[in-house]
Coordinates of C-alpha atoms and ligand atoms in Angstrom, one line a residue:
X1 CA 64.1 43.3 25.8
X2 CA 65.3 40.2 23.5
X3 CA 61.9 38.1 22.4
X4 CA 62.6 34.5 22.1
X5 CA 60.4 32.5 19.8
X6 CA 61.1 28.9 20.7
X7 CA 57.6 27.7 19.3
X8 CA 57.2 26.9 15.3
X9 CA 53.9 28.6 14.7
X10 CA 54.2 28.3 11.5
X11 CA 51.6 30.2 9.5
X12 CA 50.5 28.3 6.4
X13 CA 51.0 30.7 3.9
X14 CA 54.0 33.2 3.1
X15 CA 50.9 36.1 2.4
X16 CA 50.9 36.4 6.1
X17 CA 53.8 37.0 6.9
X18 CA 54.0 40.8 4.7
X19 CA 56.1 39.6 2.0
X20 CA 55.5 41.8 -1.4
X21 CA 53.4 40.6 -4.1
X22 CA 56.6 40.2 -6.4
X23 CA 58.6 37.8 -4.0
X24 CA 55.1 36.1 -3.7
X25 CA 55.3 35.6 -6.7
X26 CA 58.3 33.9 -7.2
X27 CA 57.8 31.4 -4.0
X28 CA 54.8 30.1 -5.9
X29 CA 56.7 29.9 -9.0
X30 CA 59.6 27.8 -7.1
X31 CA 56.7 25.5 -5.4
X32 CA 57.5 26.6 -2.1
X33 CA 54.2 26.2 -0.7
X34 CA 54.5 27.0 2.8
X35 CA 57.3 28.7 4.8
X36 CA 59.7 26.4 7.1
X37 CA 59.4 27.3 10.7
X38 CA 62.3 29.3 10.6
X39 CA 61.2 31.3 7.7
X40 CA 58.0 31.9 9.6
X41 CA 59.4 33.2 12.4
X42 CA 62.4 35.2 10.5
X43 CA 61.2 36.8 8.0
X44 CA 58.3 39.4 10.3
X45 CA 61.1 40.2 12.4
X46 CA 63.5 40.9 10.0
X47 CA 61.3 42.9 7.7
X48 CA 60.8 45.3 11.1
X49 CA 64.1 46.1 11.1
X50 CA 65.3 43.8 14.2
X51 CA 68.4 42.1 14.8
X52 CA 68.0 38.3 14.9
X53 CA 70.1 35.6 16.2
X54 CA 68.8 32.3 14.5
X55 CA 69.5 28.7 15.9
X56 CA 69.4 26.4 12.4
X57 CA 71.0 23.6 10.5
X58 CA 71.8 24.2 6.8
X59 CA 68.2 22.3 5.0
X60 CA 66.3 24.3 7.5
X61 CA 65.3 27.1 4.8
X62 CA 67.8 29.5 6.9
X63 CA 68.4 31.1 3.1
X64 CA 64.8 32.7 2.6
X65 CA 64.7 33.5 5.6
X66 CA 67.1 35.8 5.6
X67 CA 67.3 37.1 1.6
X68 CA 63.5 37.5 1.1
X69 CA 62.9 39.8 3.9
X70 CA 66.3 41.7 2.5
X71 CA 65.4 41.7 -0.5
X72 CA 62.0 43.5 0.2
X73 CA 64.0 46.0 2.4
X74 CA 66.5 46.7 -0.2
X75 CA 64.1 46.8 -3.1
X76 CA 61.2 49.1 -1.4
X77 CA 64.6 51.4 -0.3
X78 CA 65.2 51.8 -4.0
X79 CA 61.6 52.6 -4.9
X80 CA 61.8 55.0 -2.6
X81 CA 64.6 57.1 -3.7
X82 CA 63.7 56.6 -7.5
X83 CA 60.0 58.0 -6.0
X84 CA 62.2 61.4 -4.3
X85 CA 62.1 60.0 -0.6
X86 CA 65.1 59.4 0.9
X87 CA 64.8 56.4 2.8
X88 CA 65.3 53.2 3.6
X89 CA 68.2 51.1 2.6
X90 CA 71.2 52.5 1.0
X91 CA 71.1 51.8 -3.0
X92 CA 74.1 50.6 -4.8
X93 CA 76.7 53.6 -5.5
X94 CA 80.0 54.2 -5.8
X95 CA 82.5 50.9 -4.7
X96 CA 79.4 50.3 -1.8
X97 CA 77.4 47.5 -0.5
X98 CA 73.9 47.7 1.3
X99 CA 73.7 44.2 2.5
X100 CA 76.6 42.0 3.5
X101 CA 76.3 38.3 3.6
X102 CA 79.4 36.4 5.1
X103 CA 79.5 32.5 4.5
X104 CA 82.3 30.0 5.4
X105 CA 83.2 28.5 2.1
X106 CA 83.2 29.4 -1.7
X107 CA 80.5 26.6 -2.5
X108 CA 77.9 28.5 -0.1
X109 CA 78.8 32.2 -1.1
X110 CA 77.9 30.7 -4.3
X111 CA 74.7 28.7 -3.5
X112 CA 73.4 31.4 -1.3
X113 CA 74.1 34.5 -4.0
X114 CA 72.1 32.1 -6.5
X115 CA 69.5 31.4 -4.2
X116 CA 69.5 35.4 -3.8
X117 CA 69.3 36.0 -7.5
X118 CA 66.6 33.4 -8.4
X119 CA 64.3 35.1 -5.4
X120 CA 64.5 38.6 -7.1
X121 CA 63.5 37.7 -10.4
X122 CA 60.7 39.6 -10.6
X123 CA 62.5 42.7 -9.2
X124 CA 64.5 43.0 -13.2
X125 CA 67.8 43.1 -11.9
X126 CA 66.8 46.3 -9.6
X127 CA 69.2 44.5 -7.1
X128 CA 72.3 43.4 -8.2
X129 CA 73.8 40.6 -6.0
X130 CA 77.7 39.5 -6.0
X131 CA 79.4 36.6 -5.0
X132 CA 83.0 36.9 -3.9
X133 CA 85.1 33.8 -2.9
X134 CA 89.0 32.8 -3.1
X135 CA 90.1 29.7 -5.4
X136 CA 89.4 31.6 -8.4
X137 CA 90.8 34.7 -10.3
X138 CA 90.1 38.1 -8.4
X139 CA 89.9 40.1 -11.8
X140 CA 86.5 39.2 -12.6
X141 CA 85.0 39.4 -9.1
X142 CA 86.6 43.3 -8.8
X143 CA 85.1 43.6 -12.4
X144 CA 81.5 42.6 -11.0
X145 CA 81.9 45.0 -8.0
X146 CA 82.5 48.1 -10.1
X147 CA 79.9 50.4 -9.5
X148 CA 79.0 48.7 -6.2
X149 CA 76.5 45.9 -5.2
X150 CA 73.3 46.2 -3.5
X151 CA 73.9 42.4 -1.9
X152 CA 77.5 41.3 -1.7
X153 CA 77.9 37.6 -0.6
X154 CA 81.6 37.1 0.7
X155 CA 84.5 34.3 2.2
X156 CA 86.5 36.8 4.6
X157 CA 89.8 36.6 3.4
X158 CA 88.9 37.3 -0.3
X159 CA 86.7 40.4 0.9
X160 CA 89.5 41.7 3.2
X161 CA 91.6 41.3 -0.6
X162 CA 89.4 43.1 -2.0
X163 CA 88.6 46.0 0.3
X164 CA 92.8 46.3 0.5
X165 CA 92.5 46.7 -3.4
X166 CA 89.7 49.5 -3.2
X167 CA 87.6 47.3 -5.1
X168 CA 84.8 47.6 -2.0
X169 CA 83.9 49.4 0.6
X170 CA 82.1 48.5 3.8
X171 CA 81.2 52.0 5.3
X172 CA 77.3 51.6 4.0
X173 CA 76.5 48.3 4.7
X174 CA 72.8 48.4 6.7
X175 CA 72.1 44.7 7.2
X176 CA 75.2 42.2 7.9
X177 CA 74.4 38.5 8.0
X178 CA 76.3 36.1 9.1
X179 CA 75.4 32.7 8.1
X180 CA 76.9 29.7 9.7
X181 CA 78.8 31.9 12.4
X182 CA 79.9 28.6 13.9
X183 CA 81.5 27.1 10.9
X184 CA 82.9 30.2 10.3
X185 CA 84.7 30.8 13.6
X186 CA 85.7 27.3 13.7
X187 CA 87.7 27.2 10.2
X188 CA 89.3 29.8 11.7
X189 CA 88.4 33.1 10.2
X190 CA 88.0 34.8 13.8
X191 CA 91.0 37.4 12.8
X192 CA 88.9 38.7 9.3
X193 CA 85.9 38.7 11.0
X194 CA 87.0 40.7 13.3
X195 CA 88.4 43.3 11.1
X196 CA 85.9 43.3 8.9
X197 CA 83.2 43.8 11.4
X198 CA 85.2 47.2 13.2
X199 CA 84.7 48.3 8.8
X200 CA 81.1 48.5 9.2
X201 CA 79.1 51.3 10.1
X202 CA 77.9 50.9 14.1
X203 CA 74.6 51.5 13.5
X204 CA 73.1 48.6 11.0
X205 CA 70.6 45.2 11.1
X206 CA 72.8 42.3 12.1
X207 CA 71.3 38.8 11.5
X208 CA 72.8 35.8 12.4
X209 CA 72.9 32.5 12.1
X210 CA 74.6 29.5 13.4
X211 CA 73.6 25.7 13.8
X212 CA 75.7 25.5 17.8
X213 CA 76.8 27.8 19.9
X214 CA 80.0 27.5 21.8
X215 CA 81.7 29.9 23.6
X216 CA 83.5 31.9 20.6
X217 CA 79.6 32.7 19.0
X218 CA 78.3 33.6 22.1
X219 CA 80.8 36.1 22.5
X220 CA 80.2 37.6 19.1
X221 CA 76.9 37.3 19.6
X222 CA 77.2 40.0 22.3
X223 CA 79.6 42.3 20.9
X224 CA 77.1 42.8 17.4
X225 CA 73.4 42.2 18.5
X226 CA 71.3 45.4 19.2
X227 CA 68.3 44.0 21.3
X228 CA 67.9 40.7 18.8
X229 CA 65.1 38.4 18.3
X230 CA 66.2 34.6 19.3
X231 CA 64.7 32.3 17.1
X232 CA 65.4 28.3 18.1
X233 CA 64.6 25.8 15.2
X234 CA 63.7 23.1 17.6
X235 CA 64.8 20.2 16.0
X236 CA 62.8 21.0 12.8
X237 CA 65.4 18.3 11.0
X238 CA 64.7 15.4 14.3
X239 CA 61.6 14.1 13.1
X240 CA 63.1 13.7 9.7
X241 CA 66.4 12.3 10.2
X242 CA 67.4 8.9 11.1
X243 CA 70.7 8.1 12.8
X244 CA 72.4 4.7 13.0
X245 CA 75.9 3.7 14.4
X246 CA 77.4 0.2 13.2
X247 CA 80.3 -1.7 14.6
X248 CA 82.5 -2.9 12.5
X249 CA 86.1 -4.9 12.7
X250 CA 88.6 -2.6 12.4
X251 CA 90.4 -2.6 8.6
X252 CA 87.0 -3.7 7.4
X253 CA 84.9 -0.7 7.0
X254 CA 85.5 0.0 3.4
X255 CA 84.2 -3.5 2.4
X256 CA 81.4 -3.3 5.4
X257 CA 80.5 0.7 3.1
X258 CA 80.5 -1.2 -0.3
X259 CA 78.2 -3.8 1.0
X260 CA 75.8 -1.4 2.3
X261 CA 75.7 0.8 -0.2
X262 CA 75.0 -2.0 -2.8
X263 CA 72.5 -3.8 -0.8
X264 CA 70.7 -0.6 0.0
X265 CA 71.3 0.9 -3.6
X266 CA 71.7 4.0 -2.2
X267 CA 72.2 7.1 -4.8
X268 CA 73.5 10.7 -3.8
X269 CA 75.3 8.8 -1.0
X270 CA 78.0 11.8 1.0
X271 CA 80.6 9.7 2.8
X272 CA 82.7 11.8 4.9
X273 CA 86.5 11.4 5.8
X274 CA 89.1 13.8 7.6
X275 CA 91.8 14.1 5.4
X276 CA 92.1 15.1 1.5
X277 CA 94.5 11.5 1.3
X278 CA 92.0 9.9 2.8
X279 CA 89.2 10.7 0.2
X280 CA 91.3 9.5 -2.6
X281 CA 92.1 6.3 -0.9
X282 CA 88.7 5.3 -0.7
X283 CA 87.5 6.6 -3.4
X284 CA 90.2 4.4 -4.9
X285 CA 89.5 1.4 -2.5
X286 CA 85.5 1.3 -3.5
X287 CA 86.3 1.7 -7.6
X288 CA 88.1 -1.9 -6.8
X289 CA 84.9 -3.3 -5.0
X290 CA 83.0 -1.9 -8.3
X291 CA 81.7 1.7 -6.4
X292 CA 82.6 4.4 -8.7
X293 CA 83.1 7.5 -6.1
X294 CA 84.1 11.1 -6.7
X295 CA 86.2 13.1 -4.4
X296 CA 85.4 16.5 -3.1
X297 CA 88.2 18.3 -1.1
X298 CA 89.9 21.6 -1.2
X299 CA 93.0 20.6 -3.3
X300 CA 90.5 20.1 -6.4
X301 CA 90.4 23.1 -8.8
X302 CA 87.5 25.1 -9.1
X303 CA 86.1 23.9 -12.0
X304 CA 86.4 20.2 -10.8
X305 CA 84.8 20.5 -7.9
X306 CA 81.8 22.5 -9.9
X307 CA 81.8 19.5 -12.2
X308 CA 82.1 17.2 -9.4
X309 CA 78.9 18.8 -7.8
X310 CA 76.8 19.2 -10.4
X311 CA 77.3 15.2 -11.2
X312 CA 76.0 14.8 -7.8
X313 CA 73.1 16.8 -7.6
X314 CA 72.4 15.4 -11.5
X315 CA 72.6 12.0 -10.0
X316 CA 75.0 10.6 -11.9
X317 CA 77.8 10.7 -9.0
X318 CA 76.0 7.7 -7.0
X319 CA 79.1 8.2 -4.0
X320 CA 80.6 11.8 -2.9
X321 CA 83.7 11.3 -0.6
X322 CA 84.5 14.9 0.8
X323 CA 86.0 16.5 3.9
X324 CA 84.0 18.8 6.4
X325 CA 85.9 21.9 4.8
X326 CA 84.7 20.8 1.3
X327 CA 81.1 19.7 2.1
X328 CA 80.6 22.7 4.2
X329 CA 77.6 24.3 2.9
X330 CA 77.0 21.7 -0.2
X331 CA 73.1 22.7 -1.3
X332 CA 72.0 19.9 -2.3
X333 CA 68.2 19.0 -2.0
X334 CA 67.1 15.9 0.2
X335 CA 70.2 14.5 0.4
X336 CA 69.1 10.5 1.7
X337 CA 72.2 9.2 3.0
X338 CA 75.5 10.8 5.0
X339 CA 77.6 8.6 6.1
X340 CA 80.8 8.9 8.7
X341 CA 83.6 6.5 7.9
X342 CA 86.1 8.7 9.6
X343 CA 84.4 10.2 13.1
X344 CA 84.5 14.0 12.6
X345 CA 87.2 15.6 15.4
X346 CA 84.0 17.4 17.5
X347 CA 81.0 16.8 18.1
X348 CA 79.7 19.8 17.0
X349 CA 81.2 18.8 13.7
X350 CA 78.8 15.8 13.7
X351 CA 75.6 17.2 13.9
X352 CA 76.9 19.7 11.2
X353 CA 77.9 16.7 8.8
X354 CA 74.2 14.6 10.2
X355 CA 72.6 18.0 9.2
X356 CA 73.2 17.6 4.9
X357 CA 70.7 14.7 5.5
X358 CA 66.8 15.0 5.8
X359 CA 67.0 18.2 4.6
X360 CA 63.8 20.7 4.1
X361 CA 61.0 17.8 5.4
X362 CA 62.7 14.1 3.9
X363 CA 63.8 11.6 5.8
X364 CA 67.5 11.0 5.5
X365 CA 69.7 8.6 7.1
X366 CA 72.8 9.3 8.7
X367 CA 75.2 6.9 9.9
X368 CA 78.3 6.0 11.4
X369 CA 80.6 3.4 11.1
X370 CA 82.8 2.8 13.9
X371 CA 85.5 0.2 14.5
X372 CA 86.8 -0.7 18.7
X373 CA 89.5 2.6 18.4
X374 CA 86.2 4.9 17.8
X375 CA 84.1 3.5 20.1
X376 CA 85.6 6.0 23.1
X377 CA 85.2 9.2 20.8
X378 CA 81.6 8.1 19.2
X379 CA 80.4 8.1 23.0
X380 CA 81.7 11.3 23.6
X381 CA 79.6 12.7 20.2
X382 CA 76.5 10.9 21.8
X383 CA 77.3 12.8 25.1
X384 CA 78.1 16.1 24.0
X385 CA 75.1 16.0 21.5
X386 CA 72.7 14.2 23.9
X387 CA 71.9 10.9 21.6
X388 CA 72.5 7.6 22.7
X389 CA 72.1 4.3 19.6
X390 CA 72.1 1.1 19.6
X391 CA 74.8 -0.7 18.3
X392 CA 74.4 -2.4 15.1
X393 CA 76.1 -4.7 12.9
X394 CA 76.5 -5.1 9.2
X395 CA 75.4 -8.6 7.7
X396 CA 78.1 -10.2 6.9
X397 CA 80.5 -8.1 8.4
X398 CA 79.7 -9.2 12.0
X399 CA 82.7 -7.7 15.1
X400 CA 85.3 -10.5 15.7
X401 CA 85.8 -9.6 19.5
X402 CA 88.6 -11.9 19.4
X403 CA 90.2 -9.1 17.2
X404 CA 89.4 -6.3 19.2
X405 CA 93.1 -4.9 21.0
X406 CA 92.4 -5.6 25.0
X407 CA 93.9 -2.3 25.4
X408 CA 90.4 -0.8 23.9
X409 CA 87.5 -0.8 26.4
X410 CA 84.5 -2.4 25.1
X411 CA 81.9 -1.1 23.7
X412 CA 78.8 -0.8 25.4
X413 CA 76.4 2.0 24.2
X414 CA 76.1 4.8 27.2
X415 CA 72.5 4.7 28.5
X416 CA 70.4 7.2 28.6
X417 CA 69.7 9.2 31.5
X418 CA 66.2 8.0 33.1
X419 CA 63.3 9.7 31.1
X420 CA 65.5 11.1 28.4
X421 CA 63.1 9.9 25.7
X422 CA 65.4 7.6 23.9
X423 CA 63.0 7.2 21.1
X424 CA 63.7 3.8 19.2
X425 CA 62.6 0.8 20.2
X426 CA 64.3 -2.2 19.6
X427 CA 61.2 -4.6 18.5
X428 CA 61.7 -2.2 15.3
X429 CA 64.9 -3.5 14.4
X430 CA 64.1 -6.4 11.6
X431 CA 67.3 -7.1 10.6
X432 CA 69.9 -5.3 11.8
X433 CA 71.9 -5.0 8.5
X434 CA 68.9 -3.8 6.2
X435 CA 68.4 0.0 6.2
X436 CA 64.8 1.0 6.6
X437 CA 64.1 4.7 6.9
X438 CA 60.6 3.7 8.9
X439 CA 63.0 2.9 11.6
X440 CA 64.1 5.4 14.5
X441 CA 67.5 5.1 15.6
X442 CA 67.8 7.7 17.3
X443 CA 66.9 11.5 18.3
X444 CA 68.6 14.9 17.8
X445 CA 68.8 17.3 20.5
X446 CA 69.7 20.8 19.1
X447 CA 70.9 21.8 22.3
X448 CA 74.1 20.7 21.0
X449 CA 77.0 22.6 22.7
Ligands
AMP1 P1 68.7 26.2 3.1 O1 68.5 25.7 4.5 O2 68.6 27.6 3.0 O3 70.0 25.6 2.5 O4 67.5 25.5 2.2 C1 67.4 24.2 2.0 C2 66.7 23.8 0.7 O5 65.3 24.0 0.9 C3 67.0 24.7 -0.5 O6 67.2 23.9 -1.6 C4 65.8 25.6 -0.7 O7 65.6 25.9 -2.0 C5 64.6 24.8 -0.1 N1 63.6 25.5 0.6 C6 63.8 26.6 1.4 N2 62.6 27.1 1.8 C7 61.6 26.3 1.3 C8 60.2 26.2 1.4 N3 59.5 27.1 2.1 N4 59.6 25.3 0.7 C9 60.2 24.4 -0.1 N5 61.6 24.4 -0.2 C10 62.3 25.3 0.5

């Protein structure tokens, strides 16, 4: 029978939830001083053996959840063999893999095999973790996977490369993650996933993880899980995450950004647009207005977009201007400000882009700015993701209705259906141009599909 743990009873300490003295160890070390609901709930389960099926937003602590209770599995396997009992997971041999972790993009094969790595410090390199991506080189990563990999974290297409080049094998993988399944299905990697899955052994612990779940995850959610565990992260990001919409006339929303961004002085700002162009036109159009933006899409090298990132999290890159593809999996720590200046295409795709905000207990802020040609599609996010905002305006920057093409309806926010809990209330709003993070523009519903 599946067990469904919708409630966060979260235990205060990670000592309760059977985790070994050595990863204790290293939480404390890294100040994590309590698990996050979904680690609470995950990591028991996991560490039994069960398949899981996880409902969480990047920021949620998703990571630990799954590589601490691996980790352990992995590393008491290995005792045990070097101790003459064959058990437990499958060590490293040969061109083999125990644990497979699939990710969407290069940026969060990378983050997550780091995160991976720093957790099993104490084990002395007992478990060897890989991270294999495209955009770089495949020499080195077939050098690293000589001799096989305990934990292998992998893009699809550049582990289908290198499986066809014999430089892996999947036939011992015991535990299979998949982390962002959505994300992953939606850029398109259904085809690899679907091979690579039919390469790994039947019998093995899937876990996985997804912030929505349309139709395409359900189905593969059927087709892998043995009897899982469903674990819901109700909202754990809501009470931490503002969300704002402001109208704006339309060709004015790069001036109506500057001005915000100055008045607010906002740092680690992530602006999102649709298309690669489109990032280097505004990061071109704010240097003019005296912003100085980066760019973050998939036509940057490698080593750029490294450089680009680390500026970033450093602080020194005040404004990011990426795609969804690019930001995809971005790890970077309470990040305060997202903002939309192109709508993303679905509205799954918006609470994925709202999610890099608030992250792991701050509150962030995300918002959108629209002009009268968005107004149809924001109201179809708000449907489709169950929020409803006021309409705001920026100071200075106030809707000329006499410029708004009659051919557009107007915009009037949808209201909420009676006793939906709209949560702000208008007496909060001071000014309606100044940000203030004490103010509640909205909710998030993770019910999102
Ligand atoms: P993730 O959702 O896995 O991307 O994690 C988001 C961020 O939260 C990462 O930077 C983690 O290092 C951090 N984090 C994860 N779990 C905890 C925790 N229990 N306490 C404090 N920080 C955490």
């Amino acid at each position: 029978m599946t067990t469904t743990h919708t409630e966060a009873a979260t235990p205060a300490h990670f000592a309760a939830l059977g985790l070994s003295p050595l990863l204790l160890a290293r939480l404390a070390e890294l100040n994590y001083q309590q698990p996050t609901p979904i680690q609470a709930q995950a990591i028991p389960s996991v560490l039994a053996g069960r398949d899981l099926i996880a409902g969480a937003n990047t920021g949620s602590g998703k990571t630990a959840a799954f590589a601490l209770p691996l980790l352990q599995q992995l590393h008491g396997g290995k005792s045990q063999l070097s101790a003459g009992h064959r058990s437990g997971s499958q060590s490293a041999a040969g061109n083999n893999v125990s644990a497979l972790v699939l990710v969407p993009t290069r940026e969060l094969a990378k983050q997550v095999a780091d995160n991976i790595r720093s957790y099993a410090v104490h084990f002395n390199g007992a478990i060897k973790t890989v991270a294999v991506f495209g955009g770089v080189s495949v020499n080195a990563q077939m050098q690293a996977l000589r001799g096989g990999t305990d934990i292998l974290v992998a893009t699809p297409g550049r582990l289908l490369d290198l499986i066809a080049s014999h430089a892996i094998k999947l036939d011992k993988v015991a535990h299979l993650v998949l982390d962002e399944a959505d994300r992953m299905l939606s850029l398109g990697f259904t085809k690899e996933l679907t091979a690579l899955l039919a390469l790994t052994p039947k019998s093995k612990q899937t876990l996985l993880f997804s912030a929505t779940f349309p139709e395409q995850v359900k189905a593969l959610t059927a087709q892998l899980l043995n009897n899982p565990v469903e674990i819901q992260v109700q909202s754990a990001d809501a009470s931490t995450l503002v969300q704002r919409v402001f109208t704006v006339n339309k060709g004015e929303k790069t001036a109506a950004l500057a001005h915000l961004i100055k008045a607010n002085e906002w740092r680690q700002t992530l602006v999102f647009v649709n298309a690669k162009k489109g990032c280097e036109h505004l990061a071109y159009k704010l240097s003019k207005l005296g912003i100085s933006a980066e760019v973050f899409h998939g036509d940057k090298a490698q080593g750029a977009r490294s450089r680009v990132l680390a500026g970033f999290k450093a602080g020194d890159i005040a404004v990011l201007i990426a795609t969804d593809i690019a930001a995809r999996g971005l790890d970077i720590e309470k990040l305060p400000v997202v903002i939309n200046i192109d709508l993303p295409r679905s509205p799954s795709d918006y609470m994925h882009r709202i999610g890099r905000s608030g992250r792991a207990g701050e509150v962030g802020l995300a918002l959108s700015l629209i002009d009268y040609e968005d107004y149809h599609h924001f109201k179809i996010i708000e449907k489709k993701n169950k929020i409803w905002l006021e309409r705001e305006q920026v100071e200075g920057f106030e809707v000329d209705e006499s410029r708004i093409d009659p051919s557009y309806v107007a915009d009037k926010p949808m209201a909420p259906p009676a006793g939906s809990g709209k949560k702000k209330a208008k007496k909060n709003l001071k000014s309606k141009s100044s940000i203030n993070t004490d103010i509640w523009a909205g909710y998030l519903d993770s019910d999102a599909e």
